Amino acid sequence: FASYYGDHMVLQKKPSGAVVWGHGELGAVVTVTLSGAGGLIIMEKTAQVKGPSGTWTTVLDPVDQGGPYALTAEQGLENVTLQDIYFGDVWLCSGQSNMAMTVLQVANASQELAMASRYPYVRIFAAAPARSDVELEDLERIDLPWSIPTAAENLGHGNFTYFSAVCWLLGRSLYEALGSPIGLVEVAWGGTPIEAWSSRRVLQACGLPEDTGRGEAPQSSLWHSACFNLKPALCFAAPLSLALSSSTSPHQHLSGPQTPSVLWNAMIHPLLNMTLRGVAWYQGEANAFLHTDQYNCTFPTLIADWRRAFHAGSAGQTEPLLPFGFVQLSTYRHRSADDSFARLRWHQTADLGVVPNARMPSTFMAVAMDLGDEHSPYGSIHPRDKQNVAHRLLLGARAVAYGDKDLVFQGPYPTRAILEVTRRLLNVTYSQELICRQRDAQAFEVCCSSQTSPCQWLPAPVVAVGSCTVTLALSGCRTLVLGLRYAWAEWPCEYQACPLYNPQGLPAPPFL
């Protein structure tokens, strides 16, 4: 089998067929057998080993959720049997250090770890960080083979190693909601930009260079070595804002795991044969300082490219619109005047504010700008409240991936704004009922400008909040009102205290 098959794994259940593949002698025929209780043969498949990589692939008939099963591959007199196999839903979790944060590092860690034994049918797997200049057929190394979750050995292994807290909390919540076994595959590396996770197709589509990384690293990148040595808490030390500005030359050479395509090559491409149910993504902090304003291309293009690749690699078993959930950026510096985090949050939605949308179908987003953690021991860029992140992802997954039409899974979003010129007021209508938690916050700003001068953003205080409307005062704006924005800051509100939420406790996302 491929190196990431093993005892205790979860394979994708029906209506999709799970893809099984491995290595063998060129030209040989491999027989794959799925057996149930007492050795009863459920199905048998054959596959021929083909070159040049000497691999075989077969698609199992769709299987209902449950188990345990045994899976055997035979070639001549050789055979390998995997035990305790379950069928359920398989989710891939990827991104940078906020995805890599382990259960050991989050709020209420001891309580979360103590509950691990309650979830023996949520199985976990973690690929080891690796990079390659060429697309690989197999993972170079594995940090955690398929495992039943345990407190100390895997969920609490260490800082930024395995297993991902966001991935685990989402997976165990999916198990509680669905009652189906869940397989979680973690593929993450701290401090990495989206370009490293992108195939060359994505880079070409967005006009970005396919940098081979053979040049020198940027002179002011003192933080790089910390990232490359897997110490993500150090990746965003003070020199970061100097190291890679959003105006970085597109021809600047990057190195190590930041090099374009190297993580796609080594950590995603080897997994393309897997049949997946969905993807969870937490990445973007690195791109607040690198190619920030290309993210509205790179992110939706990466999603579309991964979907095409997993659909093709799984012989059509992974659905073409593979559900893709992501976490919108949280916070970093408390009183920063830099708007790169705000711009990146906007670009995460392809500049449309909410998902799913026309450019990003079958996606869902967890807003996290109200979950900042200034006193996190791992740096403020690594908030410890991953439970709320996972809960918001869960709501999106249930609505988008599992079709729960009655579930409210995102916060309120403006549908129109009407200007009362004589009273100098702006009435903003939202899509949902509003709960105002912080009326005094200067979260709304208007763009005041004459036709000959650049935009000047001025605060627009909230003077009234109705069931679905917010009324803003425009007394400071003596010229044309050309724009409106909300929560446009690196740290826009305090913990769970943004101005606007819905009755379900979901924050209104930022907009421009």
mmCIF file of N, CA and C in Angstrom, residues 79-194:
data_model
loop_
_atom_site.group_PDB
_atom_site.id
_atom_site.type_symbol
_atom_site.label_atom_id
_atom_site.label_comp_id
_atom_site.label_asym_id
_atom_site.label_seq_id
_atom_site.Cartn_x
_atom_site.Cartn_y
_atom_site.Cartn_z
ATOM 1 N N ASN A 79 1.539 -10.606 0.699
ATOM 2 C CA ASN A 79 0.280 -9.930 1.032
ATOM 3 C C ASN A 79 0.473 -9.030 2.242
ATOM 4 N N VAL A 80 -0.323 -7.980 2.261
ATOM 5 C CA VAL A 80 -0.338 -7.037 3.383
ATOM 6 C C VAL A 80 -1.789 -6.867 3.799
ATOM 7 N N THR A 81 -2.055 -6.966 5.105
ATOM 8 C CA THR A 81 -3.419 -6.807 5.613
ATOM 9 C C THR A 81 -3.471 -5.660 6.614
ATOM 10 N N LEU A 82 -4.454 -4.805 6.428
ATOM 11 C CA LEU A 82 -4.700 -3.694 7.341
ATOM 12 C C LEU A 82 -5.967 -3.995 8.128
ATOM 13 N N GLN A 83 -5.914 -3.720 9.434
ATOM 14 C CA GLN A 83 -7.020 -4.071 10.324
ATOM 15 C C GLN A 83 -7.737 -2.820 10.840
ATOM 16 N N ASP A 84 -8.927 -3.062 11.388
ATOM 17 C CA ASP A 84 -9.691 -2.011 12.079
ATOM 18 C C ASP A 84 -9.979 -0.828 11.154
ATOM 19 N N ILE A 85 -10.415 -1.125 9.937
ATOM 20 C CA ILE A 85 -10.733 -0.091 8.960
ATOM 21 C C ILE A 85 -12.212 0.275 9.079
ATOM 22 N N TYR A 86 -12.505 1.574 9.082
ATOM 23 C CA TYR A 86 -13.888 2.037 9.120
ATOM 24 C C TYR A 86 -14.181 2.882 7.887
ATOM 25 N N PHE A 87 -15.445 2.923 7.517
ATOM 26 C CA PHE A 87 -15.894 3.799 6.443
ATOM 27 C C PHE A 87 -16.697 4.943 7.054
ATOM 28 N N GLY A 88 -16.353 6.156 6.624
ATOM 29 C CA GLY A 88 -17.011 7.355 7.134
ATOM 30 C C GLY A 88 -16.718 8.511 6.200
ATOM 31 N N ASP A 89 -16.515 9.678 6.760
ATOM 32 C CA ASP A 89 -16.180 10.855 5.957
ATOM 33 C C ASP A 89 -14.746 11.272 6.236
ATOM 34 N N VAL A 90 -14.005 11.552 5.157
ATOM 35 C CA VAL A 90 -12.590 11.914 5.265
ATOM 36 C C VAL A 90 -12.435 13.402 4.949
ATOM 37 N N TRP A 91 -11.830 14.114 5.883
ATOM 38 C CA TRP A 91 -11.592 15.551 5.732
ATOM 39 C C TRP A 91 -10.089 15.828 5.764
ATOM 40 N N LEU A 92 -9.647 16.680 4.850
ATOM 41 C CA LEU A 92 -8.252 17.113 4.780
ATOM 42 C C LEU A 92 -8.143 18.477 5.438
ATOM 43 N N CYS A 93 -7.195 18.639 6.353
ATOM 44 C CA CYS A 93 -6.967 19.911 7.056
ATOM 45 C C CYS A 93 -5.583 20.432 6.703
ATOM 46 N N SER A 94 -5.527 21.661 6.188
ATOM 47 C CA SER A 94 -4.250 22.186 5.712
ATOM 48 C C SER A 94 -4.115 23.664 6.049
ATOM 49 N N GLY A 95 -2.877 24.165 5.962
ATOM 50 C CA GLY A 95 -2.630 25.577 6.212
ATOM 51 C C GLY A 95 -1.317 25.803 6.923
ATOM 52 N N GLN A 96 -1.265 26.916 7.682
ATOM 53 C CA GLN A 96 -0.017 27.250 8.362
ATOM 54 C C GLN A 96 -0.181 27.075 9.862
ATOM 55 N N SER A 97 0.502 27.868 10.695
ATOM 56 C CA SER A 97 0.666 27.503 12.105
ATOM 57 C C SER A 97 -0.624 27.489 12.912
ATOM 58 N N ASN A 98 -1.632 28.293 12.557
ATOM 59 C CA ASN A 98 -2.885 28.208 13.314
ATOM 60 C C ASN A 98 -3.612 26.901 13.053
ATOM 61 N N MET A 99 -3.353 26.284 11.919
ATOM 62 C CA MET A 99 -3.864 24.928 11.701
ATOM 63 C C MET A 99 -2.978 23.912 12.410
ATOM 64 N N ALA A 100 -1.683 24.190 12.504
ATOM 65 C CA ALA A 100 -0.744 23.241 13.114
ATOM 66 C C ALA A 100 -0.797 23.247 14.641
ATOM 67 N N MET A 101 -1.357 24.286 15.264
ATOM 68 C CA MET A 101 -1.468 24.310 16.729
ATOM 69 C C MET A 101 -2.166 23.053 17.223
ATOM 70 N N THR A 102 -1.573 22.406 18.216
ATOM 71 C CA THR A 102 -2.117 21.138 18.697
ATOM 72 C C THR A 102 -3.155 21.358 19.798
ATOM 73 N N VAL A 103 -3.871 20.287 20.122
ATOM 74 C CA VAL A 103 -4.877 20.357 21.179
ATOM 75 C C VAL A 103 -4.226 20.763 22.495
ATOM 76 N N LEU A 104 -2.975 20.397 22.688
ATOM 77 C CA LEU A 104 -2.233 20.761 23.896
ATOM 78 C C LEU A 104 -2.149 22.270 24.086
ATOM 79 N N GLN A 105 -2.228 23.045 23.005
ATOM 80 C CA GLN A 105 -1.967 24.486 23.053
ATOM 81 C C GLN A 105 -3.211 25.350 23.187
ATOM 82 N N VAL A 106 -4.396 24.752 23.106
ATOM 83 C CA VAL A 106 -5.594 25.578 23.028
ATOM 84 C C VAL A 106 -6.184 25.832 24.413
ATOM 85 N N ALA A 107 -7.174 26.722 24.452
ATOM 86 C CA ALA A 107 -7.890 26.974 25.702
ATOM 87 C C ALA A 107 -8.536 25.675 26.186
ATOM 88 N N ASN A 108 -8.560 25.489 27.503
ATOM 89 C CA ASN A 108 -9.150 24.288 28.113
ATOM 90 C C ASN A 108 -8.505 23.010 27.591
ATOM 91 N N ALA A 109 -7.184 23.055 27.370
ATOM 92 C CA ALA A 109 -6.491 21.916 26.765
ATOM 93 C C ALA A 109 -6.652 20.645 27.587
ATOM 94 N N SER A 110 -6.510 20.726 28.902
ATOM 95 C CA SER A 110 -6.576 19.507 29.718
ATOM 96 C C SER A 110 -7.956 18.861 29.611
ATOM 97 N N GLN A 111 -9.003 19.691 29.574
ATOM 98 C CA GLN A 111 -10.354 19.143 29.436
ATOM 99 C C GLN A 111 -10.541 18.503 28.065
ATOM 100 N N GLU A 112 -10.030 19.161 27.026
ATOM 101 C CA GLU A 112 -10.154 18.608 25.678
ATOM 102 C C GLU A 112 -9.407 17.281 25.562
ATOM 103 N N LEU A 113 -8.209 17.226 26.130
ATOM 104 C CA LEU A 113 -7.418 16.003 26.053
ATOM 105 C C LEU A 113 -8.086 14.865 26.831
ATOM 106 N N ALA A 114 -8.695 15.216 27.961
ATOM 107 C CA ALA A 114 -9.346 14.194 28.784
ATOM 108 C C ALA A 114 -10.533 13.563 28.059
ATOM 109 N N MET A 115 -11.130 14.314 27.137
ATOM 110 C CA MET A 115 -12.305 13.796 26.417
ATOM 111 C C MET A 115 -11.941 12.967 25.197
ATOM 112 N N ALA A 116 -10.656 12.868 24.877
ATOM 113 C CA ALA A 116 -10.235 12.197 23.642
ATOM 114 C C ALA A 116 -10.741 10.767 23.549
ATOM 115 N N SER A 117 -10.761 10.060 24.679
ATOM 116 C CA SER A 117 -11.135 8.644 24.660
ATOM 117 C C SER A 117 -12.595 8.424 24.283
ATOM 118 N N ARG A 118 -13.381 9.485 24.267
ATOM 119 C CA ARG A 118 -14.799 9.352 23.908
ATOM 120 C C ARG A 118 -14.997 9.225 22.391
ATOM 121 N N TYR A 119 -13.932 9.418 21.642
ATOM 122 C CA TYR A 119 -14.075 9.508 20.186
ATOM 123 C C TYR A 119 -13.175 8.501 19.455
ATOM 124 N N PRO A 120 -13.369 7.201 19.737
ATOM 125 C CA PRO A 120 -12.508 6.207 19.082
ATOM 126 C C PRO A 120 -12.782 6.069 17.585
ATOM 127 N N TYR A 121 -13.904 6.621 17.114
ATOM 128 C CA TYR A 121 -14.220 6.499 15.684
ATOM 129 C C TYR A 121 -13.906 7.776 14.910
ATOM 130 N N VAL A 122 -13.194 8.693 15.568
ATOM 131 C CA VAL A 122 -12.589 9.820 14.849
ATOM 132 C C VAL A 122 -11.106 9.487 14.743
ATOM 133 N N ARG A 123 -10.656 9.136 13.560
ATOM 134 C CA ARG A 123 -9.287 8.653 13.379
ATOM 135 C C ARG A 123 -8.428 9.766 12.783
ATOM 136 N N ILE A 124 -7.169 9.813 13.171
ATOM 137 C CA ILE A 124 -6.312 10.953 12.812
ATOM 138 C C ILE A 124 -5.013 10.490 12.149
ATOM 139 N N PHE A 125 -4.524 11.342 11.261
ATOM 140 C CA PHE A 125 -3.306 11.075 10.489
ATOM 141 C C PHE A 125 -2.632 12.412 10.224
ATOM 142 N N ALA A 126 -1.310 12.475 10.348
ATOM 143 C CA ALA A 126 -0.588 13.721 10.086
ATOM 144 C C ALA A 126 0.635 13.452 9.220
ATOM 145 N N ALA A 127 0.702 14.143 8.090
ATOM 146 C CA ALA A 127 1.899 14.082 7.243
ATOM 147 C C ALA A 127 2.991 14.936 7.870
ATOM 148 N N ALA A 128 4.228 14.518 7.689
ATOM 149 C CA ALA A 128 5.360 15.312 8.181
ATOM 150 C C ALA A 128 5.630 16.459 7.222
ATOM 151 N N PRO A 129 6.054 17.619 7.737
ATOM 152 C CA PRO A 129 6.422 18.723 6.848
ATOM 153 C C PRO A 129 7.502 18.284 5.865
ATOM 154 N N ALA A 130 7.296 18.585 4.602
ATOM 155 C CA ALA A 130 8.259 18.222 3.561
ATOM 156 C C ALA A 130 8.077 19.162 2.386
ATOM 157 N N ARG A 131 9.143 19.364 1.626
ATOM 158 C CA ARG A 131 9.056 20.206 0.436
ATOM 159 C C ARG A 131 9.823 19.533 -0.702
ATOM 160 N N SER A 132 9.420 19.869 -1.919
ATOM 161 C CA SER A 132 10.045 19.255 -3.085
ATOM 162 C C SER A 132 9.933 20.205 -4.265
ATOM 163 N N ASP A 133 10.938 20.192 -5.115
ATOM 164 C CA ASP A 133 10.909 20.991 -6.336
ATOM 165 C C ASP A 133 10.108 20.327 -7.449
ATOM 166 N N VAL A 134 9.786 19.040 -7.275
ATOM 167 C CA VAL A 134 8.999 18.311 -8.282
ATOM 168 C C VAL A 134 7.828 17.637 -7.585
ATOM 169 N N GLU A 135 6.781 17.355 -8.325
ATOM 170 C CA GLU A 135 5.609 16.695 -7.769
ATOM 171 C C GLU A 135 5.942 15.257 -7.390
ATOM 172 N N LEU A 136 5.653 14.902 -6.133
ATOM 173 C CA LEU A 136 5.953 13.561 -5.627
ATOM 174 C C LEU A 136 4.712 12.675 -5.705
ATOM 175 N N GLU A 137 4.955 11.368 -5.856
ATOM 176 C CA GLU A 137 3.859 10.401 -5.889
ATOM 177 C C GLU A 137 3.528 9.879 -4.491
ATOM 178 N N ASP A 138 4.458 9.999 -3.564
ATOM 179 C CA ASP A 138 4.256 9.460 -2.225
ATOM 180 C C ASP A 138 4.807 10.451 -1.203
ATOM 181 N N LEU A 139 4.235 10.447 -0.016
ATOM 182 C CA LEU A 139 4.749 11.289 1.055
ATOM 183 C C LEU A 139 6.152 10.840 1.438
ATOM 184 N N GLU A 140 7.027 11.806 1.719
ATOM 185 C CA GLU A 140 8.388 11.465 2.139
ATOM 186 C C GLU A 140 8.396 10.873 3.539
ATOM 187 N N ARG A 141 7.624 11.508 4.440
ATOM 188 C CA ARG A 141 7.616 11.048 5.833
ATOM 189 C C ARG A 141 6.214 11.258 6.410
ATOM 190 N N ILE A 142 5.948 10.553 7.506
ATOM 191 C CA ILE A 142 4.680 10.682 8.213
ATOM 192 C C ILE A 142 4.986 10.994 9.677
ATOM 193 N N ASP A 143 4.321 12.013 10.211
ATOM 194 C CA ASP A 143 4.478 12.304 11.639
ATOM 195 C C ASP A 143 3.613 11.385 12.490
ATOM 196 N N LEU A 144 2.394 11.142 12.025
ATOM 197 C CA LEU A 144 1.465 10.328 12.796
ATOM 198 C C LEU A 144 0.725 9.389 11.851
ATOM 199 N N PRO A 145 0.995 8.078 11.909
ATOM 200 C CA PRO A 145 0.218 7.136 11.089
ATOM 201 C C PRO A 145 -1.224 7.112 11.586
ATOM 202 N N TRP A 146 -2.118 6.541 10.787
ATOM 203 C CA TRP A 146 -3.518 6.475 11.203
ATOM 204 C C TRP A 146 -3.613 5.943 12.627
ATOM 205 N N SER A 147 -4.332 6.693 13.474
ATOM 206 C CA SER A 147 -4.344 6.384 14.904
ATOM 207 C C SER A 147 -5.717 6.642 15.508
ATOM 208 N N ILE A 148 -5.998 5.908 16.590
ATOM 209 C CA ILE A 148 -7.124 6.224 17.458
ATOM 210 C C ILE A 148 -6.655 7.341 18.391
ATOM 211 N N PRO A 149 -7.437 8.409 18.578
ATOM 212 C CA PRO A 149 -6.954 9.556 19.357
ATOM 213 C C PRO A 149 -6.667 9.212 20.812
ATOM 214 N N THR A 150 -5.536 9.679 21.293
ATOM 215 C CA THR A 150 -5.162 9.538 22.696
ATOM 216 C C THR A 150 -4.634 10.870 23.185
ATOM 217 N N ALA A 151 -4.777 11.121 24.469
ATOM 218 C CA ALA A 151 -4.462 12.438 25.014
ATOM 219 C C ALA A 151 -2.993 12.814 24.850
ATOM 220 N N ALA A 152 -2.103 11.988 25.375
ATOM 221 C CA ALA A 152 -0.699 12.381 25.412
ATOM 222 C C ALA A 152 0.050 12.036 24.128
ATOM 223 N N GLU A 153 -0.216 10.847 23.571
ATOM 224 C CA GLU A 153 0.623 10.363 22.486
ATOM 225 C C GLU A 153 0.431 11.126 21.177
ATOM 226 N N ASN A 154 -0.808 11.554 20.879
ATOM 227 C CA ASN A 154 -0.970 12.219 19.590
ATOM 228 C C ASN A 154 -1.684 13.565 19.663
ATOM 229 N N LEU A 155 -2.838 13.674 20.319
ATOM 230 C CA LEU A 155 -3.507 14.979 20.359
ATOM 231 C C LEU A 155 -2.698 16.007 21.134
ATOM 232 N N GLY A 156 -1.927 15.561 22.099
ATOM 233 C CA GLY A 156 -1.136 16.489 22.908
ATOM 234 C C GLY A 156 0.347 16.260 22.751
ATOM 235 N N HIS A 157 0.769 15.940 21.537
ATOM 236 C CA HIS A 157 2.171 15.549 21.332
ATOM 237 C C HIS A 157 3.139 16.681 21.635
ATOM 238 N N GLY A 158 2.817 17.908 21.278
ATOM 239 C CA GLY A 158 3.729 19.031 21.490
ATOM 240 C C GLY A 158 3.217 20.258 20.800
ATOM 241 N N ASN A 159 4.024 21.312 20.786
ATOM 242 C CA ASN A 159 3.624 22.568 20.165
ATOM 243 C C ASN A 159 3.824 22.512 18.650
ATOM 244 N N PHE A 160 2.760 22.846 17.922
ATOM 245 C CA PHE A 160 2.832 22.959 16.461
ATOM 246 C C PHE A 160 3.336 21.664 15.795
ATOM 247 N N THR A 161 2.969 20.529 16.354
ATOM 248 C CA THR A 161 3.387 19.265 15.740
ATOM 249 C C THR A 161 2.130 18.497 15.316
ATOM 250 N N TYR A 162 1.610 17.650 16.179
ATOM 251 C CA TYR A 162 0.360 16.953 15.887
ATOM 252 C C TYR A 162 -0.303 16.625 17.219
ATOM 253 N N PHE A 163 -1.632 16.689 17.279
ATOM 254 C CA PHE A 163 -2.472 16.797 16.114
ATOM 255 C C PHE A 163 -3.174 18.148 16.120
ATOM 256 N N SER A 164 -3.528 18.652 14.923
ATOM 257 C CA SER A 164 -4.156 19.961 14.773
ATOM 258 C C SER A 164 -5.413 20.099 15.634
ATOM 259 N N ALA A 165 -5.458 21.167 16.428
ATOM 260 C CA ALA A 165 -6.625 21.410 17.282
ATOM 261 C C ALA A 165 -7.855 21.759 16.448
ATOM 262 N N VAL A 166 -7.701 22.651 15.462
ATOM 263 C CA VAL A 166 -8.847 23.027 14.629
ATOM 264 C C VAL A 166 -9.396 21.807 13.916
ATOM 265 N N CYS A 167 -8.512 20.988 13.369
ATOM 266 C CA CYS A 167 -8.933 19.785 12.650
ATOM 267 C C CYS A 167 -9.637 18.820 13.590
ATOM 268 N N TRP A 168 -9.040 18.573 14.751
ATOM 269 C CA TRP A 168 -9.625 17.645 15.710
ATOM 270 C C TRP A 168 -10.987 18.125 16.190
ATOM 271 N N LEU A 169 -11.088 19.409 16.580
ATOM 272 C CA LEU A 169 -12.340 19.929 17.123
ATOM 273 C C LEU A 169 -13.444 19.924 16.066
ATOM 274 N N LEU A 170 -13.083 20.204 14.818
ATOM 275 C CA LEU A 170 -14.059 20.103 13.736
ATOM 276 C C LEU A 170 -14.487 18.648 13.542
ATOM 277 N N GLY A 171 -13.509 17.743 13.520
ATOM 278 C CA GLY A 171 -13.805 16.336 13.273
ATOM 279 C C GLY A 171 -14.662 15.713 14.349
ATOM 280 N N ARG A 172 -14.334 15.989 15.600
ATOM 281 C CA ARG A 172 -15.129 15.385 16.676
ATOM 282 C C ARG A 172 -16.535 15.995 16.703
ATOM 283 N N SER A 173 -16.665 17.280 16.300
ATOM 284 C CA SER A 173 -17.993 17.903 16.222
ATOM 285 C C SER A 173 -18.801 17.315 15.075
ATOM 286 N N LEU A 174 -18.154 17.033 13.948
ATOM 287 C CA LEU A 174 -18.836 16.374 12.836
ATOM 288 C C LEU A 174 -19.322 14.984 13.265
ATOM 289 N N TYR A 175 -18.495 14.279 14.017
ATOM 290 C CA TYR A 175 -18.888 12.958 14.499
ATOM 291 C C TYR A 175 -20.127 13.054 15.394
ATOM 292 N N GLU A 176 -20.136 14.047 16.289
ATOM 293 C CA GLU A 176 -21.287 14.222 17.177
ATOM 294 C C GLU A 176 -22.548 14.565 16.382
ATOM 295 N N ALA A 177 -22.376 15.384 15.325
ATOM 296 C CA ALA A 177 -23.537 15.827 14.549
ATOM 297 C C ALA A 177 -24.052 14.741 13.614
ATOM 298 N N LEU A 178 -23.151 13.935 13.059
ATOM 299 C CA LEU A 178 -23.527 12.986 12.009
ATOM 300 C C LEU A 178 -23.633 11.550 12.485
ATOM 301 N N GLY A 179 -22.899 11.214 13.543
ATOM 302 C CA GLY A 179 -22.862 9.829 14.004
ATOM 303 C C GLY A 179 -22.072 8.918 13.090
ATOM 304 N N SER A 180 -21.270 9.490 12.211
ATOM 305 C CA SER A 180 -20.494 8.710 11.245
ATOM 306 C C SER A 180 -19.019 8.762 11.610
ATOM 307 N N PRO A 181 -18.269 7.653 11.407
ATOM 308 C CA PRO A 181 -16.813 7.738 11.594
ATOM 309 C C PRO A 181 -16.229 8.875 10.766
ATOM 310 N N ILE A 182 -15.200 9.494 11.302
ATOM 311 C CA ILE A 182 -14.555 10.635 10.643
ATOM 312 C C ILE A 182 -13.059 10.359 10.544
ATOM 313 N N GLY A 183 -12.498 10.530 9.357
ATOM 314 C CA GLY A 183 -11.053 10.446 9.165
ATOM 315 C C GLY A 183 -10.487 11.839 8.933
ATOM 316 N N LEU A 184 -9.464 12.186 9.694
ATOM 317 C CA LEU A 184 -8.864 13.523 9.621
ATOM 318 C C LEU A 184 -7.413 13.411 9.167
ATOM 319 N N VAL A 185 -7.080 14.141 8.116
ATOM 320 C CA VAL A 185 -5.728 14.120 7.558
ATOM 321 C C VAL A 185 -5.137 15.523 7.688
ATOM 322 N N GLU A 186 -4.124 15.669 8.540
ATOM 323 C CA GLU A 186 -3.489 16.976 8.750
ATOM 324 C C GLU A 186 -2.263 17.121 7.848
ATOM 325 N N VAL A 187 -2.231 18.244 7.121
ATOM 326 C CA VAL A 187 -1.106 18.557 6.242
ATOM 327 C C VAL A 187 -0.848 20.050 6.406
ATOM 328 N N ALA A 188 0.007 20.433 7.346
ATOM 329 C CA ALA A 188 0.192 21.846 7.668
ATOM 330 C C ALA A 188 1.659 22.156 7.933
ATOM 331 N N TRP A 189 2.028 23.437 7.745
ATOM 332 C CA TRP A 189 3.394 23.891 8.019
ATOM 333 C C TRP A 189 3.330 25.384 8.362
ATOM 334 N N GLY A 190 3.839 25.738 9.531
ATOM 335 C CA GLY A 190 3.788 27.123 9.995
ATOM 336 C C GLY A 190 4.578 28.085 9.118
ATOM 337 N N GLY A 191 4.072 29.314 9.046
ATOM 338 C CA GLY A 191 4.797 30.382 8.363
ATOM 339 C C GLY A 191 4.823 30.285 6.858
ATOM 340 N N THR A 192 3.904 29.509 6.259
ATOM 341 C CA THR A 192 3.984 29.275 4.817
ATOM 342 C C THR A 192 2.919 30.060 4.065
ATOM 343 N N PRO A 193 3.283 30.666 2.933
ATOM 344 C CA PRO A 193 2.316 31.419 2.127
ATOM 345 C C PRO A 193 1.524 30.502 1.207
ATOM 346 N N ILE A 194 0.452 31.029 0.666
ATOM 347 C CA ILE A 194 -0.401 30.227 -0.206
ATOM 348 C C ILE A 194 0.333 29.769 -1.456
#
